[in-house]
């Protein structure tokens, strides 16, 4: 495949994301002015998985397979062909990842378009750079390095240090459940529908954060790791002993425990590694209280540090963030041939 004809600035990147329960395709115009979305479509599977209380991998795979080609056709309708295809190849559910990878491989081969393999977490990190309409008139959302990212989702909870674009060091991560998973599991204990995070945060808005003194796991430990399964168990025992709780107070106290730990560890890591930018990303970054608390703490303790969060729309899984991360790889010519690209469900940054 000839790469000579690729015009890097601007570059049209087709992003493909299918690592969990969202099938998402996006076409981005990437240039020195920023990352502009030409077209994007996401098919959420939440309505189906809701019935089972969580994502069923087998069903997710089948739903991705059904949706992905029509979504690509629709995204590229009346648009020029992309210069590059960026596909999320891991971490995530293998049943979903292989659908994205096989589709990208086919498109790359048949249309002679180079491919880049994108780490899903790297996508979440770059989700803060998408130019929304408000920002379009202003300058590009620039990440200043070194940067530090807290990525919190249903599958991941990690603090990552980036000395420069593309160079990642995981400073700490969850030893068991991810923060989003903890939200989802505790919501299930309360008979709230999946995904539980938004449900809990909605009830928490009218609750007292000090009503129940839940544990702050690993808060005092001298590392940047997390553990949320103990908090989940504490919630279970509390509910068994106190069946007639005030749900609002329970949710507010639980949410506060998670936010306290996430915020304290991010601030501690930032004081030690002195980043110029702090990034909050991933599905749980949609949590309003978390966004506000981290913003206030950074302003208090690291007032010169820039704080970047994604638009609410790009907190959840999406192909736009995959295209942005893919753009950086393509501009460094880090392509993967169509016959070599592979899904890696346990890919660590
Ligand atoms: O990034 P994402 O869309 O998918 C994964 O890669 O996991 O994250 C989904 C997670 C779910 O666990 C969901 O409950 C959580 O993000 N979430 C929230 C909120 N909105 C979504 N958690 C807390 N508060 C929210 N407002
Ligand atoms: Zn995600």
mmCIF file of C-alpha atoms and ligand atoms in Angstrom:
data_model
loop_
_atom_site.group_PDB
_atom_site.id
_atom_site.type_symbol
_atom_site.label_atom_id
_atom_site.label_comp_id
_atom_site.label_asym_id
_atom_site.label_seq_id
_atom_site.Cartn_x
_atom_site.Cartn_y
_atom_site.Cartn_z
ATOM 1 C CA UNK A 1 0.000 0.000 0.000
ATOM 2 C CA UNK A 2 1.386 3.353 -0.977
ATOM 3 C CA UNK A 3 1.451 5.947 1.767
ATOM 4 C CA UNK A 4 2.933 8.653 -0.428
ATOM 5 C CA UNK A 5 -0.380 10.186 -1.345
ATOM 6 C CA UNK A 6 -1.528 10.827 2.190
ATOM 7 C CA UNK A 7 -2.030 14.455 2.850
ATOM 8 C CA UNK A 8 -1.351 14.787 6.576
ATOM 9 C CA UNK A 9 -2.664 18.304 7.041
ATOM 10 C CA UNK A 10 -5.607 18.242 6.925
ATOM 11 C CA UNK A 11 -6.242 14.532 7.302
ATOM 12 C CA UNK A 12 -9.615 12.806 7.112
ATOM 13 C CA UNK A 13 -9.794 10.055 9.688
ATOM 14 C CA UNK A 14 -12.528 7.433 9.965
ATOM 15 C CA UNK A 15 -12.823 6.227 13.573
ATOM 16 C CA UNK A 16 -14.393 2.890 14.503
ATOM 17 C CA UNK A 17 -15.285 1.886 18.081
ATOM 18 C CA UNK A 18 -16.931 -1.361 19.186
ATOM 19 C CA UNK A 19 -15.146 -2.401 22.379
ATOM 20 C CA UNK A 20 -18.184 -2.545 24.673
ATOM 21 C CA UNK A 21 -21.855 -1.724 24.112
ATOM 22 C CA UNK A 22 -21.667 1.195 21.668
ATOM 23 C CA UNK A 23 -21.138 0.736 17.942
ATOM 24 C CA UNK A 24 -19.715 4.060 16.851
ATOM 25 C CA UNK A 25 -18.350 5.446 13.596
ATOM 26 C CA UNK A 26 -17.062 8.978 12.962
ATOM 27 C CA UNK A 27 -15.397 10.954 10.211
ATOM 28 C CA UNK A 28 -13.093 13.727 11.403
ATOM 29 C CA UNK A 29 -11.254 16.489 9.683
ATOM 30 C CA UNK A 30 -7.983 16.708 11.624
ATOM 31 C CA UNK A 31 -5.785 19.722 11.048
ATOM 32 C CA UNK A 32 -3.539 22.101 12.907
ATOM 33 C CA UNK A 33 -6.655 24.107 13.799
ATOM 34 C CA UNK A 34 -8.157 21.183 15.678
ATOM 35 C CA UNK A 35 -10.371 18.148 15.313
ATOM 36 C CA UNK A 36 -13.681 18.789 13.594
ATOM 37 C CA UNK A 37 -16.404 16.184 13.338
ATOM 38 C CA UNK A 38 -17.815 15.887 9.816
ATOM 39 C CA UNK A 39 -20.136 13.051 10.679
ATOM 40 C CA UNK A 40 -20.651 10.680 13.575
ATOM 41 C CA UNK A 41 -23.176 7.981 14.422
ATOM 42 C CA UNK A 42 -23.380 5.868 17.555
ATOM 43 C CA UNK A 43 -25.760 2.957 18.056
ATOM 44 C CA UNK A 44 -26.165 2.290 21.764
ATOM 45 C CA UNK A 45 -27.073 -1.205 22.946
ATOM 46 C CA UNK A 46 -28.117 -0.091 26.424
ATOM 47 C CA UNK A 47 -31.812 -0.814 25.848
ATOM 48 C CA UNK A 48 -30.999 -4.476 25.104
ATOM 49 C CA UNK A 49 -28.441 -5.070 27.867
ATOM 50 C CA UNK A 50 -30.668 -3.327 30.418
ATOM 51 C CA UNK A 51 -32.902 -6.406 30.501
ATOM 52 C CA UNK A 52 -29.961 -8.463 31.758
ATOM 53 C CA UNK A 53 -28.625 -5.874 34.235
ATOM 54 C CA UNK A 54 -25.291 -5.496 32.396
ATOM 55 C CA UNK A 55 -23.493 -6.043 29.106
ATOM 56 C CA UNK A 56 -23.822 -9.598 27.725
ATOM 57 C CA UNK A 57 -20.713 -10.103 25.520
ATOM 58 C CA UNK A 58 -22.333 -12.583 23.133
ATOM 59 C CA UNK A 59 -25.281 -10.273 22.460
ATOM 60 C CA UNK A 60 -22.966 -7.249 22.170
ATOM 61 C CA UNK A 61 -20.934 -9.010 19.447
ATOM 62 C CA UNK A 62 -24.021 -9.830 17.418
ATOM 63 C CA UNK A 63 -25.410 -6.304 17.715
ATOM 64 C CA UNK A 64 -22.102 -4.760 16.585
ATOM 65 C CA UNK A 65 -22.000 -7.114 13.596
ATOM 66 C CA UNK A 66 -25.515 -6.088 12.602
ATOM 67 C CA UNK A 67 -24.891 -2.354 12.870
ATOM 68 C CA UNK A 68 -21.335 -1.627 11.857
ATOM 69 C CA UNK A 69 -21.516 -1.731 8.042
ATOM 70 C CA UNK A 70 -24.724 0.348 7.762
ATOM 71 C CA UNK A 71 -23.215 2.885 10.181
ATOM 72 C CA UNK A 72 -20.052 3.200 8.083
ATOM 73 C CA UNK A 73 -22.126 3.582 4.905
ATOM 74 C CA UNK A 74 -24.240 6.276 6.526
ATOM 75 C CA UNK A 75 -21.220 8.133 7.943
ATOM 76 C CA UNK A 76 -19.414 8.208 4.608
ATOM 77 C CA UNK A 77 -22.505 9.153 2.561
ATOM 78 C CA UNK A 78 -21.755 12.287 0.505
ATOM 79 C CA UNK A 79 -18.326 12.500 2.129
ATOM 80 C CA UNK A 80 -14.893 11.962 0.595
ATOM 81 C CA UNK A 81 -13.163 8.686 1.378
ATOM 82 C CA UNK A 82 -10.985 8.922 4.503
ATOM 83 C CA UNK A 83 -7.184 9.123 4.320
ATOM 84 C CA UNK A 84 -6.841 6.842 7.323
ATOM 85 C CA UNK A 85 -8.950 4.313 9.241
ATOM 86 C CA UNK A 86 -8.478 4.285 13.031
ATOM 87 C CA UNK A 87 -9.955 1.310 14.852
ATOM 88 C CA UNK A 88 -10.141 0.606 18.546
ATOM 89 C CA UNK A 89 -8.401 -2.771 18.991
ATOM 90 C CA UNK A 90 -8.433 -3.067 22.805
ATOM 91 C CA UNK A 91 -8.840 -3.256 25.699
ATOM 92 C CA UNK A 92 -12.465 -4.369 25.724
ATOM 93 C CA UNK A 93 -14.754 -7.276 24.976
ATOM 94 C CA UNK A 94 -13.314 -9.598 22.333
ATOM 95 C CA UNK A 95 -16.779 -10.207 20.849
ATOM 96 C CA UNK A 96 -17.094 -6.509 20.016
ATOM 97 C CA UNK A 97 -13.465 -5.739 19.189
ATOM 98 C CA UNK A 98 -13.233 -8.389 16.479
ATOM 99 C CA UNK A 99 -16.234 -6.900 14.685
ATOM 100 C CA UNK A 100 -14.550 -3.479 14.508
ATOM 101 C CA UNK A 101 -11.182 -4.933 13.558
ATOM 102 C CA UNK A 102 -12.519 -7.239 10.820
ATOM 103 C CA UNK A 103 -14.597 -4.434 9.321
ATOM 104 C CA UNK A 104 -11.665 -2.012 9.366
ATOM 105 C CA UNK A 105 -9.404 -4.653 7.847
ATOM 106 C CA UNK A 106 -11.828 -5.224 4.967
ATOM 107 C CA UNK A 107 -12.298 -1.540 4.268
ATOM 108 C CA UNK A 108 -8.549 -0.948 4.367
ATOM 109 C CA UNK A 109 -7.883 -3.743 1.882
ATOM 110 C CA UNK A 110 -10.716 -3.050 -0.528
ATOM 111 C CA UNK A 111 -10.325 0.754 -0.602
ATOM 112 C CA UNK A 112 -6.556 0.826 -0.178
ATOM 113 C CA UNK A 113 -6.698 3.023 2.924
ATOM 114 C CA UNK A 114 -4.010 2.733 5.628
ATOM 115 C CA UNK A 115 -4.990 1.524 9.087
ATOM 116 C CA UNK A 116 -4.014 2.514 12.592
ATOM 117 C CA UNK A 117 -4.647 0.462 15.692
ATOM 118 C CA UNK A 118 -5.872 2.573 18.622
ATOM 119 C CA UNK A 119 -5.890 1.778 22.318
ATOM 120 C CA UNK A 120 -9.360 2.510 23.729
ATOM 121 C CA UNK A 121 -7.920 4.259 26.815
ATOM 122 C CA UNK A 122 -5.746 6.447 24.602
ATOM 123 C CA UNK A 123 -8.994 7.385 22.874
ATOM 124 C CA UNK A 124 -10.602 8.453 26.175
ATOM 125 C CA UNK A 125 -7.525 10.584 26.940
ATOM 126 C CA UNK A 126 -7.842 12.410 23.608
ATOM 127 C CA UNK A 127 -11.621 12.858 23.926
ATOM 128 C CA UNK A 128 -10.898 16.221 25.586
ATOM 129 C CA UNK A 129 -9.521 17.582 22.316
ATOM 130 C CA UNK A 130 -12.623 17.391 20.165
ATOM 131 C CA UNK A 131 -13.714 20.804 18.968
ATOM 132 C CA UNK A 132 -17.322 21.408 19.777
ATOM 133 C CA UNK A 133 -19.216 24.329 18.319
ATOM 134 C CA UNK A 134 -18.340 26.603 21.204
ATOM 135 C CA UNK A 135 -14.665 25.915 20.853
ATOM 136 C CA UNK A 136 -14.646 26.024 17.076
ATOM 137 C CA UNK A 137 -14.208 29.754 17.118
ATOM 138 C CA UNK A 138 -11.509 29.567 19.745
ATOM 139 C CA UNK A 139 -8.211 27.840 19.627
ATOM 140 C CA UNK A 140 -7.623 24.133 19.652
ATOM 141 C CA UNK A 141 -8.015 22.240 22.925
ATOM 142 C CA UNK A 142 -4.316 21.674 23.371
ATOM 143 C CA UNK A 143 -2.925 19.141 25.843
ATOM 144 C CA UNK A 144 0.239 20.591 27.353
ATOM 145 C CA UNK A 145 2.781 17.949 28.327
ATOM 146 C CA UNK A 146 3.650 16.477 30.724
ATOM 147 C CA UNK A 147 0.018 15.621 31.297
ATOM 148 C CA UNK A 148 -1.738 13.408 33.792
ATOM 149 C CA UNK A 149 -5.017 11.623 33.080
ATOM 150 C CA UNK A 150 -7.622 10.029 35.324
ATOM 151 C CA UNK A 151 -9.599 7.652 33.108
ATOM 152 C CA UNK A 152 -12.667 6.256 34.841
ATOM 153 C CA UNK A 153 -15.180 4.025 33.108
ATOM 154 C CA UNK A 154 -17.134 0.819 33.460
ATOM 155 C CA UNK A 155 -14.038 -1.214 32.655
ATOM 156 C CA UNK A 156 -11.139 0.986 33.777
ATOM 157 C CA UNK A 157 -9.889 3.221 36.544
ATOM 158 C CA UNK A 158 -6.369 4.422 35.860
ATOM 159 C CA UNK A 159 -4.058 7.333 36.538
ATOM 160 C CA UNK A 160 -1.740 7.785 33.572
ATOM 161 C CA UNK A 161 1.278 10.031 33.170
ATOM 162 C CA UNK A 162 2.149 11.268 29.682
ATOM 163 C CA UNK A 163 5.549 12.843 29.217
ATOM 164 C CA UNK A 164 4.653 13.545 25.589
ATOM 165 C CA UNK A 165 1.942 12.500 23.130
ATOM 166 C CA UNK A 166 1.982 8.738 22.722
ATOM 167 C CA UNK A 167 4.221 8.048 25.735
ATOM 168 C CA UNK A 168 2.230 6.604 28.610
ATOM 169 C CA UNK A 169 3.089 5.403 32.091
ATOM 170 C CA UNK A 170 0.323 3.922 34.203
ATOM 171 C CA UNK A 171 0.942 5.261 37.727
ATOM 172 C CA UNK A 172 -1.925 3.376 39.311
ATOM 173 C CA UNK A 173 -5.062 1.438 38.550
ATOM 174 C CA UNK A 174 -7.845 -0.468 40.197
ATOM 175 C CA UNK A 175 -6.889 -3.780 41.721
ATOM 176 C CA UNK A 176 -10.438 -5.118 41.351
ATOM 177 C CA UNK A 177 -13.652 -3.344 40.225
ATOM 178 C CA UNK A 178 -13.553 -0.198 38.091
ATOM 179 C CA UNK A 179 -15.287 2.888 39.490
ATOM 180 C CA UNK A 180 -18.092 2.680 36.891
ATOM 181 C CA UNK A 181 -18.515 -1.024 37.616
ATOM 182 C CA UNK A 182 -18.908 -0.169 41.310
ATOM 183 C CA UNK A 183 -21.578 2.422 40.460
ATOM 184 C CA UNK A 184 -23.350 -0.181 38.302
ATOM 185 C CA UNK A 185 -23.177 -2.972 40.905
ATOM 186 C CA UNK A 186 -24.340 -0.782 43.785
ATOM 187 C CA UNK A 187 -27.188 0.501 41.573
ATOM 188 C CA UNK A 188 -28.197 -3.127 41.038
ATOM 189 C CA UNK A 189 -28.350 -3.619 44.838
ATOM 190 C CA UNK A 190 -30.793 -0.695 44.886
ATOM 191 C CA UNK A 191 -32.824 -2.191 42.020
ATOM 192 C CA UNK A 192 -31.900 0.699 39.749
ATOM 193 C CA UNK A 193 -31.590 -0.021 36.014
ATOM 194 C CA UNK A 194 -28.299 -0.422 34.083
ATOM 195 C CA UNK A 195 -26.144 1.646 33.658
ATOM 196 C CA UNK A 196 -26.249 2.603 37.314
ATOM 197 C CA UNK A 197 -23.888 5.598 37.355
ATOM 198 C CA UNK A 198 -26.325 8.177 35.965
ATOM 199 C CA UNK A 199 -29.152 6.789 38.177
ATOM 200 C CA UNK A 200 -27.079 7.036 41.352
ATOM 201 C CA UNK A 201 -25.806 10.525 40.574
ATOM 202 C CA UNK A 202 -29.367 11.704 39.873
ATOM 203 C CA UNK A 203 -30.628 10.471 43.271
ATOM 204 C CA UNK A 204 -27.460 11.748 44.982
ATOM 205 C CA UNK A 205 -28.278 15.313 43.965
ATOM 206 C CA UNK A 206 -31.004 15.414 46.634
ATOM 207 C CA UNK A 207 -29.157 13.453 49.303
ATOM 208 C CA UNK A 208 -26.860 14.110 52.231
ATOM 209 C CA UNK A 209 -23.258 13.081 51.493
ATOM 210 C CA UNK A 210 -22.540 12.695 55.211
ATOM 211 C CA UNK A 211 -25.537 10.480 56.034
ATOM 212 C CA UNK A 212 -23.524 7.232 55.868
ATOM 213 C CA UNK A 213 -19.814 6.953 56.550
ATOM 214 C CA UNK A 214 -18.736 4.556 53.783
ATOM 215 C CA UNK A 215 -15.089 3.435 53.574
ATOM 216 C CA UNK A 216 -12.649 5.342 51.323
ATOM 217 C CA UNK A 217 -10.664 2.334 50.053
ATOM 218 C CA UNK A 218 -6.872 2.796 49.772
ATOM 219 C CA UNK A 219 -7.145 6.530 50.395
ATOM 220 C CA UNK A 220 -4.306 6.549 52.889
ATOM 221 C CA UNK A 221 -2.054 4.091 51.052
ATOM 222 C CA UNK A 222 1.146 5.415 49.587
ATOM 223 C CA UNK A 223 0.423 4.525 45.944
ATOM 224 C CA UNK A 224 -1.917 5.519 43.122
ATOM 225 C CA UNK A 225 -3.893 2.288 42.976
ATOM 226 C CA UNK A 226 -7.598 1.934 43.664
ATOM 227 C CA UNK A 227 -9.892 -0.782 44.989
ATOM 228 C CA UNK A 228 -13.661 -0.537 44.872
ATOM 229 C CA UNK A 229 -14.912 -4.057 45.618
ATOM 230 C CA UNK A 230 -14.734 -3.444 49.408
ATOM 231 C CA UNK A 231 -16.909 -0.360 49.047
ATOM 232 C CA UNK A 232 -19.442 -2.397 47.096
ATOM 233 C CA UNK A 233 -19.473 -5.035 49.866
ATOM 234 C CA UNK A 234 -19.848 -2.309 52.519
ATOM 235 C CA UNK A 235 -22.903 -1.078 50.590
ATOM 236 C CA UNK A 236 -24.356 -4.599 50.490
ATOM 237 C CA UNK A 237 -23.919 -5.107 54.267
ATOM 238 C CA UNK A 238 -25.348 -1.677 54.988
ATOM 239 C CA UNK A 239 -28.444 -2.443 52.920
ATOM 240 C CA UNK A 240 -28.899 -5.840 54.624
ATOM 241 C CA UNK A 241 -28.824 -4.170 58.060
ATOM 242 C CA UNK A 242 -30.829 -1.089 57.048
ATOM 243 C CA UNK A 243 -33.473 -2.126 54.515
ATOM 244 C CA UNK A 244 -35.437 1.113 54.869
ATOM 245 C CA UNK A 245 -32.783 3.551 53.767
ATOM 246 C CA UNK A 246 -33.328 6.947 52.251
ATOM 247 C CA UNK A 247 -32.091 6.192 48.718
ATOM 248 C CA UNK A 248 -31.008 9.775 48.074
ATOM 249 C CA UNK A 249 -28.818 9.853 51.203
ATOM 250 C CA UNK A 250 -27.420 6.412 50.439
ATOM 251 C CA UNK A 251 -26.493 7.410 46.862
ATOM 252 C CA UNK A 252 -25.013 10.756 47.922
ATOM 253 C CA UNK A 253 -22.830 9.118 50.594
ATOM 254 C CA UNK A 254 -21.719 6.342 48.253
ATOM 255 C CA UNK A 255 -20.941 8.737 45.402
ATOM 256 C CA UNK A 256 -18.970 10.979 47.750
ATOM 257 C CA UNK A 257 -16.814 8.030 48.887
ATOM 258 C CA UNK A 258 -15.837 7.264 45.264
ATOM 259 C CA UNK A 259 -15.239 10.927 44.422
ATOM 260 C CA UNK A 260 -13.083 11.472 47.515
ATOM 261 C CA UNK A 261 -10.772 8.612 46.555
ATOM 262 C CA UNK A 262 -10.564 9.480 42.835
ATOM 263 C CA UNK A 263 -9.908 13.151 43.574
ATOM 264 C CA UNK A 264 -7.377 12.651 46.375
ATOM 265 C CA UNK A 265 -5.271 10.201 44.367
ATOM 266 C CA UNK A 266 -5.306 12.405 41.254
ATOM 267 C CA UNK A 267 -4.226 15.450 43.246
ATOM 268 C CA UNK A 268 -1.539 13.451 45.048
ATOM 269 C CA UNK A 269 -0.143 12.132 41.748
ATOM 270 C CA UNK A 270 -0.247 15.632 40.261
ATOM 271 C CA UNK A 271 1.630 17.160 43.203
ATOM 272 C CA UNK A 272 4.311 14.516 42.743
ATOM 273 C CA UNK A 273 4.607 14.497 38.922
ATOM 274 C CA UNK A 274 3.797 18.177 38.281
ATOM 275 C CA UNK A 275 1.849 17.948 35.010
ATOM 276 C CA UNK A 276 0.913 21.023 32.975
ATOM 277 C CA UNK A 277 -2.461 19.490 32.093
ATOM 278 C CA UNK A 278 -4.790 17.234 34.082
ATOM 279 C CA UNK A 279 -7.331 15.261 32.053
ATOM 280 C CA UNK A 280 -10.488 13.587 33.321
ATOM 281 C CA UNK A 281 -12.089 11.129 30.884
ATOM 282 C CA UNK A 282 -14.170 7.948 30.505
ATOM 283 C CA UNK A 283 -17.851 7.235 31.152
ATOM 284 C CA UNK A 284 -17.722 8.162 34.864
ATOM 285 C CA UNK A 285 -16.353 11.596 33.912
ATOM 286 C CA UNK A 286 -19.974 12.420 32.998
ATOM 287 C CA UNK A 287 -20.539 12.613 36.767
ATOM 288 C CA UNK A 288 -21.208 16.281 37.485
ATOM 289 C CA UNK A 289 -20.057 16.142 41.099
ATOM 290 C CA UNK A 290 -16.775 14.481 40.115
ATOM 291 C CA UNK A 291 -16.142 17.081 37.406
ATOM 292 C CA UNK A 292 -16.866 19.931 39.823
ATOM 293 C CA UNK A 293 -14.942 18.493 42.782
ATOM 294 C CA UNK A 294 -11.800 17.821 40.757
ATOM 295 C CA UNK A 295 -11.999 21.272 39.183
ATOM 296 C CA UNK A 296 -12.222 22.941 42.609
ATOM 297 C CA UNK A 297 -9.391 20.851 44.100
ATOM 298 C CA UNK A 298 -7.096 21.580 41.144
ATOM 299 C CA UNK A 299 -7.844 25.295 41.416
ATOM 300 C CA UNK A 300 -6.996 25.153 45.140
ATOM 301 C CA UNK A 301 -3.917 22.948 45.078
ATOM 302 C CA UNK A 302 -2.490 23.319 41.567
ATOM 303 C CA UNK A 303 -3.766 26.699 40.386
ATOM 304 C CA UNK A 304 -1.468 26.980 37.367
ATOM 305 C CA UNK A 305 -2.437 23.581 35.944
ATOM 306 C CA UNK A 306 -4.850 23.365 33.009
ATOM 307 C CA UNK A 307 -7.835 21.054 33.585
ATOM 308 C CA UNK A 308 -9.442 19.409 30.546
ATOM 309 C CA UNK A 309 -12.663 17.404 30.491
ATOM 310 C CA UNK A 310 -14.562 16.071 27.484
ATOM 311 C CA UNK A 311 -17.878 17.411 26.312
ATOM 312 C CA UNK A 312 -20.562 15.297 28.044
ATOM 313 C CA UNK A 313 -21.292 13.642 24.706
ATOM 314 C CA UNK A 314 -17.717 12.350 24.450
ATOM 315 C CA UNK A 315 -17.441 10.987 27.988
ATOM 316 C CA UNK A 316 -19.059 7.733 26.866
ATOM 317 C CA UNK A 317 -17.519 5.403 24.310
ATOM 318 C CA UNK A 318 -17.384 7.009 20.866
ATOM 319 C CA UNK A 319 -15.509 6.782 17.589
ATOM 320 C CA UNK A 320 -14.599 10.482 17.561
ATOM 321 C CA UNK A 321 -12.009 10.024 20.316
ATOM 322 C CA UNK A 322 -10.615 6.970 18.493
ATOM 323 C CA UNK A 323 -10.161 9.054 15.346
ATOM 324 C CA UNK A 324 -8.313 11.799 17.291
ATOM 325 C CA UNK A 325 -5.905 9.294 18.872
ATOM 326 C CA UNK A 326 -5.556 7.632 15.456
ATOM 327 C CA UNK A 327 -4.646 10.937 13.841
ATOM 328 C CA UNK A 328 -1.558 11.258 16.052
ATOM 329 C CA UNK A 329 -0.408 7.770 15.141
ATOM 330 C CA UNK A 330 -1.009 8.352 11.452
ATOM 331 C CA UNK A 331 0.937 11.598 11.529
ATOM 332 C CA UNK A 332 3.840 9.584 12.977
ATOM 333 C CA UNK A 333 3.217 6.966 10.256
ATOM 334 C CA UNK A 334 2.485 4.257 12.815
ATOM 335 C CA UNK A 335 0.337 2.170 10.490
ATOM 336 C CA UNK A 336 -0.566 -1.495 10.863
ATOM 337 C CA UNK A 337 -1.035 -3.507 7.654
ATOM 338 C CA UNK A 338 -4.553 -4.864 7.095
ATOM 339 C CA UNK A 339 -3.308 -8.453 7.377
ATOM 340 C CA UNK A 340 -1.519 -7.842 10.703
ATOM 341 C CA UNK A 341 -4.062 -5.861 12.720
ATOM 342 C CA UNK A 342 -5.468 -7.791 15.690
ATOM 343 C CA UNK A 343 -7.916 -7.288 18.530
ATOM 344 C CA UNK A 344 -6.293 -7.392 21.955
ATOM 345 C CA UNK A 345 -8.894 -7.469 24.757
ATOM 346 C CA UNK A 346 -6.247 -6.995 27.474
ATOM 347 C CA UNK A 347 -4.056 -4.371 25.791
ATOM 348 C CA UNK A 348 -2.403 -2.208 28.460
ATOM 349 C CA UNK A 349 -1.157 1.254 27.580
HETATM 350 O O1 LIG B 1 -16.567 4.736 29.024
HETATM 351 P P1 LIG B 1 -17.881 4.040 29.100
HETATM 352 O O2 LIG B 1 -19.007 4.548 28.225
HETATM 353 O O3 LIG B 1 -17.721 2.518 28.783
HETATM 354 C C1 LIG B 1 -16.619 1.762 29.234
HETATM 355 O O4 LIG B 1 -15.539 1.813 28.549
HETATM 356 O O5 LIG B 1 -16.775 1.141 30.315
HETATM 357 O O6 LIG B 1 -18.334 4.065 30.643
HETATM 358 C C2 LIG B 1 -19.557 3.527 31.101
HETATM 359 C C3 LIG B 1 -19.613 3.659 32.628
HETATM 360 C C4 LIG B 1 -20.765 2.896 33.265
HETATM 361 O O7 LIG B 1 -20.252 2.127 34.338
HETATM 362 C C5 LIG B 1 -21.688 4.001 33.782
HETATM 363 O O8 LIG B 1 -22.424 3.659 34.925
HETATM 364 C C6 LIG B 1 -20.693 5.106 34.078
HETATM 365 O O9 LIG B 1 -19.775 5.040 33.013
HETATM 366 N N1 LIG B 1 -21.340 6.421 34.154
HETATM 367 C C7 LIG B 1 -21.421 7.170 35.278
HETATM 368 C C8 LIG B 1 -22.167 8.325 34.948
HETATM 369 N N2 LIG B 1 -22.504 8.254 33.628
HETATM 370 C C9 LIG B 1 -21.990 7.080 33.163
HETATM 371 N N3 LIG B 1 -20.942 6.948 36.518
HETATM 372 C C10 LIG B 1 -21.189 7.884 37.445
HETATM 373 N N4 LIG B 1 -21.899 9.005 37.227
HETATM 374 C C11 LIG B 1 -22.407 9.266 36.002
HETATM 375 N N5 LIG B 1 -23.102 10.391 35.788
HETATM 376 ZN ZN1 LIG B 2 -14.604 3.422 27.435
#
